[in-house]
Amino acid sequence: MQAVILVGGQATRLHPLTANTPKAMVPVLNRPFLEYVIQNLSRHGVTEIVLAQHHLAGPIESYLGDGSQLGVRLTYVIEEEARGTAGAIKNVERYLDGTFLALNGDIFSDLDITEMVRFHKEQNAVATIALVPVEDPTAYGLIETDLTGRVQRFLEKPDPSEITTNMINAGTYVLEPEVLTQIPSEKQVSIERETFPMLVSSGRPVYSFPSSGYWMDAGTPEKYLQLHRDLLSGKSTWYTPGVDVEVLIGEGCNIDPTAPLIGPVLIGAGCTIGEDSVIEDSVIWHGVQVGSRVRVKSSVVANNCTLGDDSTVEGGVLGDHVTVVAGGRVGLGSQVESGETVG
Ligand code: GDD
Ligand code: MG
């Protein structure tokens, strides 16, 4: 079976982390996010993968190449203009043959793809949508089903007043080629706002496949940090960084022995942490220089930042190449643009 992964979004909510890095390449436990999406496909035997790209396309192909290192075959398609989630799938139609999977590229999940495909075939569905429960469905696609799991309604980004269930679209679909015939070509089309509601209202069999496994849309810095907390505490059943690993450190780091690292902590390659600096509940990307007596807590620090001696970053998100001056302070909720000097 083939899969299309949608990796063409602007990733504005992950800003400033995605100013220079496509969302798919944002590091999770020091590996690009997309590797986990691909790995969850390949462990279910899905190895023919089409990447539907638009924004910041170059770095993905230069890093993953033909996919052979991950045991898959990757095909890259770039949209000149963003086509939306259904338009992007339509745009790669020429590479697809038979029943296929389509996935949002920003989701880490334990979804049992083998079981989902089996269920889809058993129901003779034209589309099957994976569902997960969330506390607040307003940031997602709300899905109402009947008792047999058949989808009755698909409501993207519902108003609080429209919430009737906590089950939402988990961003993974099994689709029949018939769905492709329902998407107009050469234009922007949303699978959530147009294609699925249209299939449901015209009475086509659209089914849901609820999953209780670990699931996270890492689309905001808070959720990105939460994904690290979860993976480092072993919440995923198929991906564990190791037993009791709360602190992971990349290659070539120089960490002063007096500096406490209070997990969950992730440090990328080539970082320096100076004397008596405390790093707690944070994700630090590659090449970050942390001076002495610095305090970093519940924050995300992107590539090549410099944190001066005695500075504090707490509850902040720093883009690439940010400098926090000696004694400077980045407080709760601050997002610092790539290249800025603050403090
Ligand atoms: N190629 C391409 N072209 N990809 C796109 C485009 C496009 O024009 N627009 C978005 N994408 C990709 C994004 O890169 C992402 O991987 C995926 O499509 C979904 O877009 P998001 O922008 O992340 O959507 P969302 O998180 O607000 O909502 C979606 O995901 C939720 C689950 O996390 C929807 O599918 C919701 O219904 C769903 O609940
Ligand atoms: Mg998303």
Short mmCIF file of C-alpha atoms and ligand atoms in Angstrom, two decimals:
data_model
loop_
_atom_site.label_atom_id
_atom_site.label_comp_id
_atom_site.label_asym_id
_atom_site.label_seq_id
_atom_site.Cartn_x
_atom_site.Cartn_y
_atom_site.Cartn_z
CA MET A 1 0.00 0.00 0.00
CA GLN A 2 1.08 3.56 -0.71
CA ALA A 3 0.92 6.63 1.51
CA VAL A 4 0.83 10.35 0.87
CA ILE A 5 2.24 12.53 3.65
CA LEU A 6 1.15 16.17 3.65
CA VAL A 7 4.14 18.32 4.51
CA GLY A 8 3.32 21.56 2.74
CA GLY A 9 1.76 23.70 5.47
CA GLN A 10 3.17 27.05 6.57
CA ALA A 11 3.55 25.90 10.20
CA THR A 12 2.80 29.43 11.40
CA ARG A 13 1.75 28.22 14.87
CA LEU A 14 5.23 26.71 15.42
CA HIS A 15 6.86 30.03 14.68
CA PRO A 16 9.65 31.10 15.40
CA LEU A 17 10.94 27.49 15.33
CA THR A 18 9.87 27.09 11.71
CA ALA A 19 11.29 30.33 10.33
CA ASN A 20 14.10 28.42 8.58
CA THR A 21 13.18 24.81 9.33
CA PRO A 22 10.22 23.05 7.71
CA LYS A 23 7.87 21.55 10.30
CA ALA A 24 8.71 18.08 9.01
CA MET A 25 12.41 18.68 9.81
CA VAL A 26 11.89 20.10 13.30
CA PRO A 27 13.97 17.79 15.53
CA VAL A 28 12.20 15.44 17.91
CA LEU A 29 14.65 13.69 20.22
CA ASN A 30 17.32 14.90 17.76
CA ARG A 31 15.78 13.31 14.67
CA PRO A 32 13.59 15.11 12.12
CA PHE A 33 9.91 14.81 13.00
CA LEU A 34 9.09 13.22 9.65
CA GLU A 35 11.28 10.20 10.42
CA TYR A 36 8.80 9.09 13.09
CA VAL A 37 5.85 9.44 10.71
CA ILE A 38 7.71 7.36 8.12
CA GLN A 39 8.81 4.81 10.71
CA ASN A 40 5.24 4.25 11.90
CA LEU A 41 4.27 3.58 8.28
CA SER A 42 7.16 1.27 7.51
CA ARG A 43 6.65 -0.84 10.63
CA HIS A 44 3.17 -1.54 9.22
CA GLY A 45 4.64 -2.49 5.85
CA VAL A 46 3.88 0.79 4.06
CA THR A 47 7.08 1.62 2.20
CA GLU A 48 5.95 3.52 -0.93
CA ILE A 49 5.59 7.09 0.25
CA VAL A 50 4.81 10.30 -1.63
CA LEU A 51 5.70 13.56 0.11
CA ALA A 52 3.35 16.38 -0.91
CA GLN A 53 5.37 19.53 -0.32
CA HIS A 54 5.01 23.24 -0.81
CA HIS A 55 6.61 25.51 1.79
CA LEU A 56 10.41 25.13 2.45
CA ALA A 57 10.68 21.97 0.34
CA GLY A 58 14.46 21.69 -0.22
CA PRO A 59 15.77 20.53 3.20
CA ILE A 60 13.49 17.48 3.38
CA GLU A 61 14.75 15.96 0.15
CA SER A 62 18.39 16.77 0.85
CA TYR A 63 18.15 15.04 4.23
CA LEU A 64 15.95 11.99 3.46
CA GLY A 65 17.01 11.43 -0.16
CA ASP A 66 15.35 8.39 -1.74
CA GLY A 67 14.37 7.05 1.71
CA SER A 68 16.52 3.90 1.45
CA GLN A 69 18.18 4.61 4.80
CA LEU A 70 14.75 4.32 6.42
CA GLY A 71 13.84 1.28 4.30
CA VAL A 72 11.21 3.12 2.24
CA ARG A 73 10.90 4.60 -1.25
CA LEU A 74 10.19 8.32 -1.26
CA THR A 75 8.77 10.39 -4.10
CA TYR A 76 8.77 14.17 -3.80
CA VAL A 77 6.15 16.43 -5.33
CA ILE A 78 6.21 20.19 -4.87
CA GLU A 79 3.12 22.35 -5.31
CA GLU A 80 3.83 25.65 -7.04
CA GLU A 81 0.91 27.13 -5.14
CA ALA A 82 -0.46 25.64 -1.93
CA ARG A 83 -3.32 23.32 -2.89
CA GLY A 84 -4.78 22.66 0.55
CA THR A 85 -5.05 19.23 2.15
CA ALA A 86 -7.25 17.61 -0.55
CA GLY A 87 -5.71 19.53 -3.45
CA ALA A 88 -2.27 18.28 -2.37
CA ILE A 89 -3.50 14.66 -2.51
CA LYS A 90 -5.13 15.26 -5.91
CA ASN A 91 -1.86 16.76 -7.12
CA VAL A 92 -0.03 13.43 -6.56
CA GLU A 93 -2.78 11.28 -8.10
CA ARG A 94 -0.49 10.09 -10.91
CA TYR A 95 1.67 8.25 -8.37
CA LEU A 96 -1.22 6.44 -6.67
CA ASP A 97 -2.66 3.07 -7.49
CA GLY A 98 -5.52 1.46 -5.52
CA THR A 99 -6.42 1.99 -1.86
CA PHE A 100 -3.96 4.38 -0.21
CA LEU A 101 -3.21 6.20 3.03
CA ALA A 102 -3.02 9.95 3.50
CA LEU A 103 -1.46 11.49 6.60
CA ASN A 104 -0.90 14.89 8.10
CA GLY A 105 2.87 15.25 8.45
CA ASP A 106 2.88 16.81 11.92
CA ILE A 107 1.44 14.00 14.01
CA PHE A 108 3.22 11.52 16.22
CA SER A 109 0.99 8.53 16.78
CA ASP A 110 0.82 4.94 17.91
CA LEU A 111 -2.01 4.31 15.46
CA ASP A 112 -2.36 0.67 14.38
CA ILE A 113 -2.34 1.23 10.63
CA THR A 114 -2.61 -2.48 9.79
CA GLU A 115 -5.79 -2.80 11.84
CA MET A 116 -7.19 0.44 10.40
CA VAL A 117 -6.74 -0.76 6.80
CA ARG A 118 -8.34 -4.10 7.69
CA PHE A 119 -11.35 -2.28 9.22
CA HIS A 120 -11.64 -0.01 6.16
CA LYS A 121 -11.81 -3.00 3.80
CA GLU A 122 -14.28 -4.85 6.03
CA GLN A 123 -16.66 -1.86 5.94
CA ASN A 124 -16.24 -1.34 2.19
CA ALA A 125 -15.66 2.29 3.03
CA VAL A 126 -14.59 4.94 0.51
CA ALA A 127 -12.77 6.71 3.31
CA THR A 128 -11.84 5.79 6.87
CA ILE A 129 -10.69 8.47 9.27
CA ALA A 130 -8.67 7.72 12.41
CA LEU A 131 -10.17 9.32 15.52
CA VAL A 132 -8.69 10.25 18.88
CA PRO A 133 -10.26 11.80 21.97
CA VAL A 134 -9.04 15.27 23.03
CA GLU A 135 -10.06 17.63 25.80
CA ASP A 136 -10.74 20.62 23.57
CA PRO A 137 -11.81 19.83 20.00
CA THR A 138 -11.91 23.50 18.86
CA ALA A 139 -8.40 23.31 17.34
CA TYR A 140 -9.23 20.14 15.39
CA GLY A 141 -11.79 18.50 13.11
CA LEU A 142 -14.73 17.26 15.16
CA ILE A 143 -16.30 14.01 13.97
CA GLU A 144 -19.74 12.67 14.83
CA THR A 145 -20.44 9.01 14.13
CA ASP A 146 -23.30 6.58 14.56
CA LEU A 147 -23.02 3.44 16.70
CA THR A 148 -21.49 1.45 13.83
CA GLY A 149 -18.71 4.03 13.44
CA ARG A 150 -20.10 5.52 10.24
CA VAL A 151 -19.31 9.24 10.04
CA GLN A 152 -22.40 11.48 10.26
CA ARG A 153 -20.72 14.87 10.38
CA PHE A 154 -17.27 16.41 9.93
CA LEU A 155 -16.86 19.88 11.42
CA GLU A 156 -13.44 21.51 11.10
CA LYS A 157 -12.38 23.86 13.94
CA PRO A 158 -15.80 23.90 15.66
CA ASP A 159 -17.01 26.76 17.81
CA PRO A 160 -17.21 25.87 21.52
CA SER A 161 -21.01 25.98 21.10
CA GLU A 162 -20.84 23.31 18.36
CA ILE A 163 -19.03 20.67 20.41
CA THR A 164 -21.02 17.46 20.64
CA THR A 165 -18.20 14.94 21.13
CA ASN A 166 -14.54 14.87 22.14
CA MET A 167 -13.60 12.64 19.19
CA ILE A 168 -11.55 14.40 16.54
CA ASN A 169 -9.87 13.70 13.22
CA ALA A 170 -6.45 12.21 14.05
CA GLY A 171 -5.09 13.21 10.62
CA THR A 172 -4.69 9.74 9.09
CA TYR A 173 -7.01 8.45 6.39
CA VAL A 174 -7.44 5.30 4.32
CA LEU A 175 -8.87 6.37 0.97
CA GLU A 176 -10.23 4.70 -2.13
CA PRO A 177 -9.36 6.06 -5.59
CA GLU A 178 -13.03 7.16 -5.82
CA VAL A 179 -12.20 9.98 -3.40
CA LEU A 180 -9.68 11.36 -5.90
CA THR A 181 -12.41 11.63 -8.51
CA GLN A 182 -14.35 13.89 -6.12
CA ILE A 183 -11.53 16.44 -5.74
CA PRO A 184 -11.32 19.09 -8.45
CA SER A 185 -7.83 19.46 -9.90
CA GLU A 186 -5.66 22.57 -10.26
CA LYS A 187 -7.25 24.36 -7.31
CA GLN A 188 -7.05 24.73 -3.56
CA VAL A 189 -9.31 22.21 -1.81
CA SER A 190 -9.58 21.27 1.88
CA ILE A 191 -10.24 17.62 2.67
CA GLU A 192 -11.62 18.62 6.07
CA ARG A 193 -13.89 21.47 5.00
CA GLU A 194 -14.90 20.27 1.55
CA THR A 195 -14.17 16.67 0.57
CA PHE A 196 -15.21 14.78 3.72
CA PRO A 197 -18.41 16.82 4.36
CA MET A 198 -19.35 16.34 0.71
CA LEU A 199 -18.80 12.56 0.81
CA VAL A 200 -20.85 12.30 4.02
CA SER A 201 -23.73 14.43 2.74
CA SER A 202 -23.90 12.47 -0.51
CA GLY A 203 -24.29 9.25 1.50
CA ARG A 204 -20.98 7.64 0.61
CA PRO A 205 -19.64 5.20 3.25
CA VAL A 206 -17.16 7.19 5.34
CA TYR A 207 -16.10 5.34 8.50
CA SER A 208 -14.15 6.18 11.61
CA PHE A 209 -11.45 4.18 13.34
CA PRO A 210 -11.03 5.24 16.99
CA SER A 211 -7.61 4.82 18.54
CA SER A 212 -6.71 4.94 22.21
CA GLY A 213 -2.93 4.90 21.61
CA TYR A 214 -0.59 7.83 22.16
CA TRP A 215 -1.25 10.73 19.77
CA MET A 216 0.11 14.26 19.50
CA ASP A 217 -0.19 17.00 16.90
CA ALA A 218 3.08 18.83 17.54
CA GLY A 219 1.81 21.99 15.84
CA THR A 220 2.56 24.55 18.58
CA PRO A 221 5.69 25.08 20.73
CA GLU A 222 3.75 23.98 23.84
CA LYS A 223 2.69 20.73 22.21
CA TYR A 224 6.15 20.23 20.75
CA LEU A 225 7.61 20.45 24.27
CA GLN A 226 4.86 18.17 25.57
CA LEU A 227 5.76 15.59 22.90
CA HIS A 228 9.29 15.48 24.34
CA ARG A 229 8.01 15.14 27.89
CA ASP A 230 5.76 12.29 26.75
CA LEU A 231 8.36 10.41 24.69
CA LEU A 232 10.99 10.77 27.40
CA SER A 233 8.55 9.36 29.94
CA GLY A 234 7.72 6.39 27.73
CA LYS A 235 4.14 7.29 26.67
CA SER A 236 4.49 5.87 23.16
CA THR A 237 4.20 2.11 22.93
CA TRP A 238 6.28 1.70 19.76
CA TYR A 239 8.91 4.39 20.19
CA THR A 240 10.90 4.56 23.39
CA PRO A 241 14.23 6.38 23.64
CA GLY A 242 15.45 3.80 26.20
CA VAL A 243 14.56 2.72 29.70
CA ASP A 244 14.40 5.54 32.25
CA VAL A 245 15.93 8.04 29.88
CA GLU A 246 14.89 11.50 30.97
CA VAL A 247 17.84 13.36 29.55
CA LEU A 248 19.14 12.88 26.02
CA ILE A 249 22.28 14.59 24.79
CA GLY A 250 23.44 14.80 21.16
CA GLU A 251 26.93 14.22 19.84
CA GLY A 252 29.88 16.52 20.43
CA CYS A 253 28.46 18.42 23.42
CA ASN A 254 30.57 19.99 26.11
CA ILE A 255 28.53 20.02 29.31
CA ASP A 256 30.16 21.28 32.48
CA PRO A 257 29.92 18.62 35.23
CA THR A 258 28.58 21.24 37.66
CA ALA A 259 25.54 21.91 35.46
CA PRO A 260 22.40 20.04 36.60
CA LEU A 261 20.18 18.73 33.80
CA ILE A 262 16.74 18.14 35.29
CA GLY A 263 14.67 15.96 32.98
CA PRO A 264 12.90 15.89 30.73
CA VAL A 265 15.75 17.53 28.86
CA LEU A 266 16.84 17.17 25.28
CA ILE A 267 20.09 18.68 24.06
CA GLY A 268 21.12 18.63 20.39
CA ALA A 269 24.56 18.07 18.89
CA GLY A 270 27.50 20.42 19.41
CA CYS A 271 26.11 22.35 22.40
CA THR A 272 28.10 23.87 25.25
CA ILE A 273 26.67 24.27 28.75
CA GLY A 274 28.76 26.30 31.21
CA GLU A 275 29.41 26.09 34.94
CA ASP A 276 26.46 25.86 37.35
CA SER A 277 23.86 26.35 34.61
CA VAL A 278 20.54 24.60 35.24
CA ILE A 279 18.60 23.14 32.32
CA GLU A 280 15.16 21.83 33.23
CA ASP A 281 12.16 20.56 31.24
CA SER A 282 13.46 21.98 27.97
CA VAL A 283 14.42 21.19 24.40
CA ILE A 284 17.64 22.66 23.06
CA TRP A 285 18.49 22.23 19.38
CA HIS A 286 21.94 22.01 17.83
CA GLY A 287 24.98 24.26 18.28
CA VAL A 288 23.60 26.22 21.25
CA GLN A 289 26.14 27.98 23.49
CA VAL A 290 24.98 28.33 27.08
CA GLY A 291 27.24 30.38 29.38
CA SER A 292 27.71 29.99 33.15
CA ARG A 293 24.99 30.21 35.82
CA VAL A 294 22.27 30.28 33.15
CA ARG A 295 18.79 28.98 33.96
CA VAL A 296 16.66 27.45 31.19
CA LYS A 297 13.28 26.09 32.19
CA SER A 298 10.23 24.83 30.21
CA SER A 299 11.61 26.41 27.04
CA VAL A 300 12.55 25.57 23.47
CA VAL A 301 15.83 26.98 22.14
CA ALA A 302 16.45 26.56 18.38
CA ASN A 303 19.77 26.15 16.54
CA ASN A 304 22.89 28.19 17.26
CA CYS A 305 21.49 30.43 20.00
CA THR A 306 23.83 32.03 22.53
CA LEU A 307 22.72 32.45 26.14
CA GLY A 308 25.04 34.82 28.01
CA ASP A 309 26.30 34.23 31.57
CA ASP A 310 23.68 34.66 34.32
CA SER A 311 20.79 34.85 31.85
CA THR A 312 17.40 33.19 32.36
CA VAL A 313 15.02 31.71 29.82
CA GLU A 314 11.81 30.51 31.39
CA GLY A 315 8.73 29.46 29.41
CA GLY A 316 10.24 30.97 26.26
CA VAL A 317 10.67 29.92 22.64
CA LEU A 318 13.80 31.16 20.87
CA GLY A 319 14.24 31.01 17.07
CA ASP A 320 17.62 30.24 15.45
CA HIS A 321 20.66 32.42 16.20
CA VAL A 322 19.05 34.34 19.06
CA THR A 323 21.41 35.99 21.55
CA VAL A 324 20.32 36.52 25.14
CA VAL A 325 22.78 39.00 26.61
CA ALA A 326 24.60 38.33 29.91
CA GLY A 327 22.17 38.73 32.80
CA GLY A 328 19.26 38.96 30.35
CA ARG A 329 15.82 37.52 30.95
CA VAL A 330 13.33 35.87 28.61
CA GLY A 331 10.07 35.34 30.46
CA LEU A 332 6.96 33.24 30.25
CA GLY A 333 5.22 33.22 26.88
CA SER A 334 8.02 35.11 25.08
CA GLN A 335 8.75 34.13 21.50
CA VAL A 336 11.99 35.58 20.18
CA GLU A 337 12.42 35.92 16.41
CA SER A 338 15.32 34.28 14.67
CA GLY A 339 18.51 36.39 14.78
CA GLU A 340 17.36 38.83 17.50
CA THR A 341 19.37 39.94 20.50
CA VAL A 342 17.37 40.23 23.72
CA GLY A 343 17.81 40.69 27.42
N1 GDD B 1 1.20 19.80 0.53
C1 GDD B 1 0.42 20.55 1.31
N2 GDD B 1 -0.22 21.62 0.75
N3 GDD B 1 0.32 20.25 2.61
C2 GDD B 1 -0.47 21.04 3.38
C3 GDD B 1 -1.17 22.15 2.86
C4 GDD B 1 -1.02 22.44 1.46
O1 GDD B 1 -1.58 23.40 0.93
N4 GDD B 1 -1.87 22.72 3.89
C5 GDD B 1 -1.60 22.00 4.99
N5 GDD B 1 -0.76 20.98 4.70
C6 GDD B 1 -0.26 19.93 5.60
C7 GDD B 1 0.44 20.47 6.85
O2 GDD B 1 1.85 20.57 6.60
C8 GDD B 1 0.11 19.41 7.89
O3 GDD B 1 1.02 18.32 7.85
C9 GDD B 1 -1.26 18.90 7.44
O4 GDD B 1 -1.41 19.26 6.08
C10 GDD B 1 -2.42 19.46 8.28
O5 GDD B 1 -2.34 20.87 8.28
P1 GDD B 1 -2.31 21.69 9.66
O6 GDD B 1 -2.19 23.13 9.30
O7 GDD B 1 -1.32 21.11 10.60
O8 GDD B 1 -3.79 21.44 10.16
P2 GDD B 1 -4.36 21.46 11.65
O9 GDD B 1 -3.39 20.87 12.59
O10 GDD B 1 -4.87 22.82 11.94
O11 GDD B 1 -5.65 20.50 11.51
C11 GDD B 1 -5.54 19.25 10.88
O12 GDD B 1 -5.01 18.28 11.77
C12 GDD B 1 -5.83 17.98 12.92
C13 GDD B 1 -5.15 16.90 13.72
O13 GDD B 1 -3.95 17.35 14.19
C14 GDD B 1 -6.92 18.83 10.38
O14 GDD B 1 -6.76 17.68 9.59
C15 GDD B 1 -7.87 18.54 11.58
O15 GDD B 1 -9.10 18.05 11.10
C16 GDD B 1 -7.23 17.51 12.48
O16 GDD B 1 -8.06 17.26 13.65
MG MG B 2 -1.43 20.21 12.54
#
